CSV table of C-alpha atoms in Angstrom, one decimal:
chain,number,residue,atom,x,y,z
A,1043,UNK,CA,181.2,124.9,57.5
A,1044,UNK,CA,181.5,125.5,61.0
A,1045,UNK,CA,180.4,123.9,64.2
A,1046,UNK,CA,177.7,126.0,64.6
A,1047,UNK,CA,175.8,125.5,61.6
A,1048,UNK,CA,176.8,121.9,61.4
A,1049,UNK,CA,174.2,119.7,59.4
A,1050,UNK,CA,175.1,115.9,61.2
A,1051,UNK,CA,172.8,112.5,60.2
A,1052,UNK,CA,172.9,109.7,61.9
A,1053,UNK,CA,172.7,106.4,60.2
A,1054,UNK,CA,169.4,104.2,61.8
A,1055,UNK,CA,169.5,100.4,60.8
A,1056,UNK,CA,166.9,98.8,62.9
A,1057,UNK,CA,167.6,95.3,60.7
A,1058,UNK,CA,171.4,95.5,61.4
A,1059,UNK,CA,170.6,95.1,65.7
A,1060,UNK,CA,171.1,98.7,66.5
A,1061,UNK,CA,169.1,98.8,69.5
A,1062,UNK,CA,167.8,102.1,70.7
A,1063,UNK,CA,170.6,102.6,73.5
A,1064,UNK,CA,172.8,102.7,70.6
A,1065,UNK,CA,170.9,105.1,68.4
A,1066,UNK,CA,170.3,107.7,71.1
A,1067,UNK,CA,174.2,108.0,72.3
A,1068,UNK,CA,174.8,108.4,69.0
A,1069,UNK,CA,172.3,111.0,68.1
A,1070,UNK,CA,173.3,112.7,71.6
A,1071,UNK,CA,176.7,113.2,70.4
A,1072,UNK,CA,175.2,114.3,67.1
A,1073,UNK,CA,173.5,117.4,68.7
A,1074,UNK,CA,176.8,118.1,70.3
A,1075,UNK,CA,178.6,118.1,67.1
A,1076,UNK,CA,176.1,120.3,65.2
A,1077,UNK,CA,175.7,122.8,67.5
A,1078,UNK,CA,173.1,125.3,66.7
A,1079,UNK,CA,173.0,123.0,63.2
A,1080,UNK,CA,170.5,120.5,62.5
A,1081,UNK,CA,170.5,116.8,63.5
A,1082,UNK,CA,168.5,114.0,61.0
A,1083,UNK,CA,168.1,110.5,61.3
A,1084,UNK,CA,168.5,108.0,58.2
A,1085,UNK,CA,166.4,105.3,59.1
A,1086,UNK,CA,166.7,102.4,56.4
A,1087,UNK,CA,164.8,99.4,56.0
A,1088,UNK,CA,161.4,98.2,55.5
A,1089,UNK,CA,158.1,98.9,57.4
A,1090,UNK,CA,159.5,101.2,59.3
A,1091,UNK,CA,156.1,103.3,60.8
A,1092,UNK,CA,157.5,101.7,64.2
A,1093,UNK,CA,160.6,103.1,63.5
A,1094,UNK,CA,160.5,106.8,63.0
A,1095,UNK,CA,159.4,108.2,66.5
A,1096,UNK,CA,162.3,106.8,68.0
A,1097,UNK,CA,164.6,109.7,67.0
A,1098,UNK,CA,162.2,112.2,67.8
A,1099,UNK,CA,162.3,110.9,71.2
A,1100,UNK,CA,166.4,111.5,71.3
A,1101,UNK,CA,166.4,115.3,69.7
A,1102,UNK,CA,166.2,113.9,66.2
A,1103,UNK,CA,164.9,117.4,64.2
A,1104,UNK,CA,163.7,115.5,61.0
A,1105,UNK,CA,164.0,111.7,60.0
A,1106,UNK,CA,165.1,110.6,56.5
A,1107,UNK,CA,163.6,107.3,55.7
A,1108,UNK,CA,164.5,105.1,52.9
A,1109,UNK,CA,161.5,102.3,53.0
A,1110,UNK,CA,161.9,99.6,50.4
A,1111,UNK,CA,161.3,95.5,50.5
A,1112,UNK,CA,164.9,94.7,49.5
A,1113,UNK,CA,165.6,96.4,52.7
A,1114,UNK,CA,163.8,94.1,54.8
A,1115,UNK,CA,167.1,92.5,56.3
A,1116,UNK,CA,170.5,93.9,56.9
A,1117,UNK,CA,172.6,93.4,53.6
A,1118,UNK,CA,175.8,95.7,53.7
A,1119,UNK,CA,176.4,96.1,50.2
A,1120,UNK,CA,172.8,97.1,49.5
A,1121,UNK,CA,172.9,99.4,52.5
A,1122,UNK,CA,176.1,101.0,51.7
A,1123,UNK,CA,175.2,101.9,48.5
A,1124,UNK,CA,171.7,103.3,49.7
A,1125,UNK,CA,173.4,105.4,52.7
A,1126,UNK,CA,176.2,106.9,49.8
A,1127,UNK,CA,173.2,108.0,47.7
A,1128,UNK,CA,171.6,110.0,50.5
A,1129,UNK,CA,174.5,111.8,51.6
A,1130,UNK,CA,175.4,112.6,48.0
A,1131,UNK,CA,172.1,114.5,47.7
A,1132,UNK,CA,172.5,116.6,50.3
A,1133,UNK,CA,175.2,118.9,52.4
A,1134,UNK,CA,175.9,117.0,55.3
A,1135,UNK,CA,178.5,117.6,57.4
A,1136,UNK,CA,179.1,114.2,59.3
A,1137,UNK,CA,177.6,111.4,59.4
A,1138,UNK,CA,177.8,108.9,62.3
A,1139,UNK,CA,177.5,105.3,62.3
A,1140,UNK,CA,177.1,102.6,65.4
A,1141,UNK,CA,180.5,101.3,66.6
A,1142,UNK,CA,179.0,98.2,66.7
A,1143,UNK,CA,180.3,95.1,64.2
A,1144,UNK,CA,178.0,96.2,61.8
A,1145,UNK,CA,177.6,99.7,61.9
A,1146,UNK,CA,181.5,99.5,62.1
A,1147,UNK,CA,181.3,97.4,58.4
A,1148,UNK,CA,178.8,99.4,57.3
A,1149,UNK,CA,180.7,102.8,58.0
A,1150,UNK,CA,183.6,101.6,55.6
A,1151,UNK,CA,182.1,100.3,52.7
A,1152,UNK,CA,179.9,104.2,52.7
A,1153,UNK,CA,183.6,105.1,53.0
A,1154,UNK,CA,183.9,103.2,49.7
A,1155,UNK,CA,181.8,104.0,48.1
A,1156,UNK,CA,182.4,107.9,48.4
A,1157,UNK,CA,185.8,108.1,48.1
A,1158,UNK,CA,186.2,109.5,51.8
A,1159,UNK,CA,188.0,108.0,54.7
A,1160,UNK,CA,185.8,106.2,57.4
A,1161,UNK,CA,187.0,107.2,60.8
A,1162,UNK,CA,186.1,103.9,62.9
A,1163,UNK,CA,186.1,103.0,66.5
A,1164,UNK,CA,186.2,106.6,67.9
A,1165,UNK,CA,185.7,107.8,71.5
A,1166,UNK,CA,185.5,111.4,70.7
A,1167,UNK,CA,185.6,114.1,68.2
A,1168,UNK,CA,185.2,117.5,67.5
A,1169,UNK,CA,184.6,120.1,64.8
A,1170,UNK,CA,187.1,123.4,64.7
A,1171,UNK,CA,186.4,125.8,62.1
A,1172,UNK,CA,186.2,123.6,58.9
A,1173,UNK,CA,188.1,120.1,60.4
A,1174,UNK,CA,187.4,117.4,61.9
A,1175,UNK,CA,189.5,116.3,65.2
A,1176,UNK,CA,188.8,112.6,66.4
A,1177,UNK,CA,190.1,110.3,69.0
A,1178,UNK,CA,190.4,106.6,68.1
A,1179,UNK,CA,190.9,103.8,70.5
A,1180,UNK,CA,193.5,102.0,69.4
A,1181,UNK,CA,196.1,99.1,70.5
A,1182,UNK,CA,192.9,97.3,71.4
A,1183,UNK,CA,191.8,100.3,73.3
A,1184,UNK,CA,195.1,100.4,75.4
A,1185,UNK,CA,196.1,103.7,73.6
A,1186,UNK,CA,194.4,106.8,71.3
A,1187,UNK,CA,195.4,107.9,68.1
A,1188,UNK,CA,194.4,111.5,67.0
A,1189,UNK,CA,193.4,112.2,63.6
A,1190,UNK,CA,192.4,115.3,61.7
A,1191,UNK,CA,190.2,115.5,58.3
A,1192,UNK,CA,189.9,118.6,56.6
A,1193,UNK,CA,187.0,117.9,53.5
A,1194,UNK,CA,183.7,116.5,54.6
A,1195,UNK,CA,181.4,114.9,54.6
A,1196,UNK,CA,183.3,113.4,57.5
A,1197,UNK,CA,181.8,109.2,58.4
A,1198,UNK,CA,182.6,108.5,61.6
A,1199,UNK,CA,181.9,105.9,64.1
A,1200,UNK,CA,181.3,105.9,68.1
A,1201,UNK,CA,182.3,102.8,70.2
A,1202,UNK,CA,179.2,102.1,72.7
A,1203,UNK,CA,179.0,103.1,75.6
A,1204,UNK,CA,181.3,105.9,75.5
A,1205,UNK,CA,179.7,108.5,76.9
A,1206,UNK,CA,175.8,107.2,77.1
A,1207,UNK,CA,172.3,108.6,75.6
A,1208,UNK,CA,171.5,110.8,78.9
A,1209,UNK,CA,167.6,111.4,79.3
A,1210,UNK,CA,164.9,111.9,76.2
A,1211,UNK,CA,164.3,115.5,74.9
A,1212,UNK,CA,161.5,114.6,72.7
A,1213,UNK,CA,161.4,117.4,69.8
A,1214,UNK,CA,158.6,118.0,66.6
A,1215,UNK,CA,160.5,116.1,64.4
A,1216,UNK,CA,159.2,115.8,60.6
A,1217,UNK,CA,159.5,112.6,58.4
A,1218,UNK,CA,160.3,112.4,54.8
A,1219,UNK,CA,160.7,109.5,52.7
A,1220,UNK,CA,164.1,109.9,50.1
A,1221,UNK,CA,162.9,108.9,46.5
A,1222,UNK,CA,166.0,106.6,46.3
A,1223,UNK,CA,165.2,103.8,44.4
A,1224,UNK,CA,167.1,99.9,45.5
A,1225,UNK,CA,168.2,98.8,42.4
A,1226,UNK,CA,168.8,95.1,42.1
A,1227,UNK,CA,172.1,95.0,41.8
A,1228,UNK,CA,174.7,92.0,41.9
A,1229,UNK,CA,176.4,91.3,45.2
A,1230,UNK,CA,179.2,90.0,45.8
A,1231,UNK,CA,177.7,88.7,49.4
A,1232,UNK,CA,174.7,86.2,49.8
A,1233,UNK,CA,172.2,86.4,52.7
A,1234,UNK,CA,172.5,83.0,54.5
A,1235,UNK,CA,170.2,84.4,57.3
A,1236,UNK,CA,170.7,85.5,60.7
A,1237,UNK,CA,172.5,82.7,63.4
A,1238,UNK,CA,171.9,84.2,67.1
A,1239,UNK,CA,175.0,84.2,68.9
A,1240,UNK,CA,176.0,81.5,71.6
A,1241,UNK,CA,174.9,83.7,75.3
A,1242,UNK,CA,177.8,81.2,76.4
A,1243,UNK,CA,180.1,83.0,74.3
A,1244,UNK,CA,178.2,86.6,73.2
A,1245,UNK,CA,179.5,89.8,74.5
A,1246,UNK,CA,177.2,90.4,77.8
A,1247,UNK,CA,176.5,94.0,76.2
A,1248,UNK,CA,173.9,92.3,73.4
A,1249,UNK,CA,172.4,89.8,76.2
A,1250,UNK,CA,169.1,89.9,76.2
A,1251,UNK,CA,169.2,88.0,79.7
A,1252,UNK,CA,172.0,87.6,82.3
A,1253,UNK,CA,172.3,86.1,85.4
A,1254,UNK,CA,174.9,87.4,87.5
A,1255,UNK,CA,177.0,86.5,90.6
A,1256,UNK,CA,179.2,88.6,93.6
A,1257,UNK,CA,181.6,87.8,96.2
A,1258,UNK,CA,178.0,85.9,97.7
A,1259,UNK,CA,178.4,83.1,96.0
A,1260,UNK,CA,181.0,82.1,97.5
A,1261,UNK,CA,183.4,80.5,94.9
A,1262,UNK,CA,183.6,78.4,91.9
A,1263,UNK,CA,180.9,75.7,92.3
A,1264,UNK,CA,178.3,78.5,92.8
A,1265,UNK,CA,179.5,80.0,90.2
A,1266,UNK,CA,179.1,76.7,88.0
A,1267,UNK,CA,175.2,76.1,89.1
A,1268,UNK,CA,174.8,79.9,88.1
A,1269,UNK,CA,176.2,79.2,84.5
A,1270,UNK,CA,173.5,76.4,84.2
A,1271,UNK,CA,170.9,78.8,85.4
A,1272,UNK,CA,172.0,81.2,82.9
A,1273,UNK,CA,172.4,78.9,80.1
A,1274,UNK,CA,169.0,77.2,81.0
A,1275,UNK,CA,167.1,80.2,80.8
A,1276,UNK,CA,168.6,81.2,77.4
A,1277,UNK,CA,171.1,84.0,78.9
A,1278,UNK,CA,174.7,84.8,79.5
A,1279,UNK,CA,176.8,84.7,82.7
A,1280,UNK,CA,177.8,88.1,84.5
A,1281,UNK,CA,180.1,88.7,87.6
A,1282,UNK,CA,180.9,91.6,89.9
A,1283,UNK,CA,184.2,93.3,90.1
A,1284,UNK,CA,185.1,90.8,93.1
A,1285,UNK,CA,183.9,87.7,91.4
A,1286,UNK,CA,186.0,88.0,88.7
A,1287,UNK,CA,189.1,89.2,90.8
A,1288,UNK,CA,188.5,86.0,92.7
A,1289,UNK,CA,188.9,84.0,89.8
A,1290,UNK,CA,185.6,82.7,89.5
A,1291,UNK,CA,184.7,84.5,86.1
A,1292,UNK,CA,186.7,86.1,83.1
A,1293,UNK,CA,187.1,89.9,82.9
A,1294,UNK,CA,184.6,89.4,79.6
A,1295,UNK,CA,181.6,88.7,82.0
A,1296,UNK,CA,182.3,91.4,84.0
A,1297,UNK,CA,179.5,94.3,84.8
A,1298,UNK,CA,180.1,97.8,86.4
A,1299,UNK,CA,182.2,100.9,85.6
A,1300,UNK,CA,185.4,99.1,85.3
A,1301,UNK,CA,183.7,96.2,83.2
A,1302,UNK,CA,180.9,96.4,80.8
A,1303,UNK,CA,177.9,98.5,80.6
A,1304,UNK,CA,174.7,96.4,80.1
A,1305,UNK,CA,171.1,97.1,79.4
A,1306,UNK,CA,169.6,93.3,79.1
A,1307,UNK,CA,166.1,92.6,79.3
A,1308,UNK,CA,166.6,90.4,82.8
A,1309,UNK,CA,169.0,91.1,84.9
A,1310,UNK,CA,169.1,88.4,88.0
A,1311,UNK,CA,172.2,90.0,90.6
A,1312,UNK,CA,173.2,87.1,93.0
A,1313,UNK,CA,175.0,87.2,95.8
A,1314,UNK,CA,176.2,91.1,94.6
A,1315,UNK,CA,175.9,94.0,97.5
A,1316,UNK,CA,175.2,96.5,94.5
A,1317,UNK,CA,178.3,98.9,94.6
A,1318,UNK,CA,178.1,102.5,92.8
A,1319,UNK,CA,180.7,100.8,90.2
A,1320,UNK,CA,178.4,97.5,90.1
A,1321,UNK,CA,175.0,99.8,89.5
A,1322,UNK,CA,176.6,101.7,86.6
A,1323,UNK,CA,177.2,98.6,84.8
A,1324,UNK,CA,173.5,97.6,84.9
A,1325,UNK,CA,171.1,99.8,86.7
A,1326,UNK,CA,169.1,100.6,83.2
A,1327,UNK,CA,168.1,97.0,83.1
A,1328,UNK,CA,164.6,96.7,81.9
A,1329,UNK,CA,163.7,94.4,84.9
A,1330,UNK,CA,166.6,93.4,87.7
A,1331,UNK,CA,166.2,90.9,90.3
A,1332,UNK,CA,168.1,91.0,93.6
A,1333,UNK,CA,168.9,87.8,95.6
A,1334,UNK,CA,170.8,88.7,98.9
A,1335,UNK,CA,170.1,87.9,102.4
A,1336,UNK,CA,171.6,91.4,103.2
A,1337,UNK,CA,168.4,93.3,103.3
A,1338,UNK,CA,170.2,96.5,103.5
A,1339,UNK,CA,172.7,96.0,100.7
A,1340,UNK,CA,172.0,98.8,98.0
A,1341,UNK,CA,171.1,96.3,95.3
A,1342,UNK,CA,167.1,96.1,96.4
A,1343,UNK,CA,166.9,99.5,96.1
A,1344,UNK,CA,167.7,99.5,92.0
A,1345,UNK,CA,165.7,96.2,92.4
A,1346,UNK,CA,161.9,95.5,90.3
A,1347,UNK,CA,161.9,92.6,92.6
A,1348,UNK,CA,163.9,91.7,95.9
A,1349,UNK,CA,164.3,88.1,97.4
A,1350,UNK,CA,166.0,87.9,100.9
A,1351,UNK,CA,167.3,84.4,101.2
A,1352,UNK,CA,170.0,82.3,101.1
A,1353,UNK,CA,171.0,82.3,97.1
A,1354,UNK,CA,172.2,78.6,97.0
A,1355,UNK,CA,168.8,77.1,98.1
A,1356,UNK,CA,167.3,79.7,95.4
A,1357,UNK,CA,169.7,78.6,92.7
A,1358,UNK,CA,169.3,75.0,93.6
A,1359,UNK,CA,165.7,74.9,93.5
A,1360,UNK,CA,165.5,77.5,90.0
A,1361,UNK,CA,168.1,75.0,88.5
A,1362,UNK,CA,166.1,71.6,88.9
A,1363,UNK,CA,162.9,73.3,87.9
A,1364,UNK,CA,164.6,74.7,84.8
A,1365,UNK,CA,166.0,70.9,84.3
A,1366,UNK,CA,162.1,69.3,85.3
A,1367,UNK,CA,160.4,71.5,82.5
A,1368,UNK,CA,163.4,71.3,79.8
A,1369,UNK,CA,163.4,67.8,80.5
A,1370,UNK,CA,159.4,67.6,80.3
A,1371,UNK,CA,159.4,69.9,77.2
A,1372,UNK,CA,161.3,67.5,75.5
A,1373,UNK,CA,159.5,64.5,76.1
């Protein structure tokens, strides 16, 4: 099989918190793979109408759906054995998972279940002639290992972030539901639910909010009334590149090109000027808001909403409201 007539699937699990950032880097790098070949989408889970134009949207050609009850939440076993059916009835190439936790878990127990080495946690890879090439991050990503597979259908996952989704390019993609039937097998797992993760402690990358500070805020107690802001409105603490190097934050919470890339729902910048490194991190925010006296400083211009003031009188006064109406909501 060769690159150019390359049949590559990538695995959808809307249940499993694969946002759609996620989806479309992979499905990017799935058109890259396959060449002039065809690109599918295996969305699984259940009611998933709201589901399928998503890959269309990101150069999906056709989307496989497997639409069944038991699939309503994110089980691995169940959805590893679903995913290994559907690649076994069909000649697939590759098949690329999220290098998330779970698409990571889920990659290797399909690896399981079909015999064939799970390539995990890569930042590139290639096909020549009839092998795969791929480049892992490794040593905690302080080194990459090479690997090369020579009998598909190659499984492979992408860490985030690695090279991005670029821009939409919407094709006529068709929809076809596999007749694979969810048997009710025994587990070895039970479902205890879904517990949302601390924003104290979560990576900043699956914040939904974040509150962030710069070099503005001038130090350590700032920095502390912009935690509680953060923790009060339900979202996780960010820095700048400066902040952090002045001690004031971990490396963990950092955002820009030498940090992490974000894409929360709220994104509140404080005190941060808004350097090309700093708007890389975060500029696809679905809403940012800038608070700098600096009205020329380049973060009002990514900005949905701009306030020119001192940030410490802002903080101040968002913090005690946040504290009035927590404390009211409580009574």
């Amino acid at each position: 099989m060769s690159a150019t007539s390359a049949e590559v699937w990538v695995v959808v699990v809307p249940s499993a918190r694969q946002t759609e950032a996620v989806s479309a880097e992979l499905l990017g790098e799935a058109k890259r793979l396959a060449g002039s070949g065809t690109v599918r989408a295996l969305v699984i889970g259940h009611d998933l109408d709201a589901e399928v134009s998503m890959p269309a949207r990101w150069a999906a050609a056709s989307v496989l759906t497997v639409d069944d009850p038991q699939l309503a939440t994110y089980h691995p076993e169940r959805f590893a054995r679903v995913v290994a059916e559907a690649i076994r009835t069909a000649d697939v190439t590759a098949v690329l998972f999220a290098g998330t936790v779970l698409g990571s878990d889920l990659g290797a127990r399909v690896g399981h279940e079909l015999g064939r080495r799970f390539h995990g946690g890569c930042v590139n890879f290639d096909l020549a002639g009839d092998k795969l090439r791929v480049v892992r991050a490794v040593d905690a990503g302080r080194s990459h290992q090479v690997e090369l597979a020579d009998t598909g259908p190659y499984l492979i996952s992408l860490i985030p972030d690695t090279v991005g989704g670029g821009a939409p390019a919407p094709v006529r993609a068709t929809v076809e539901k596999l007749p694979i039937e969810v048997k009710e097998e025994p587990t070895a797992l039970e479902d205890l639910g879904f517990v949302a993760a601390d924003p104290r402690t979560m990576d900043i990358r699956d914040a939904d909010i974040i509150v962030a500070g710069g070099r503005g805020v001038g130090g350590a107690e700032g920095f502390a009334v912009l935690e509680e802001v953060a923790e009060r409105l339900g979202g996780s603490l960010g820095a700048s590149r400066p902040a952090v190097e002045a001690g004031w934050a971990e490396y963990e919470r950092q955002v820009g090109q030498t940090g992490r890339v974000v894409r929360p729902k709220l994104y509140v910048a404080c005190g941060i000027s808004g350097a090309t490194q700093h708007l890389a991190g975060m500029r696809e925010a679905e809403t940012i808001i800038a608070v700098n006296t600096d009205a020329a400083a380049p973060i009002h211009g990514a900005a949905t909403l701009s306030v020119e003031c001192d940030l410490h009188e802002v903080l101040t006064a968002l913090a005690a409201q946040l504290r009035a109406r927590q404390k009211g909501a409580a009574a």
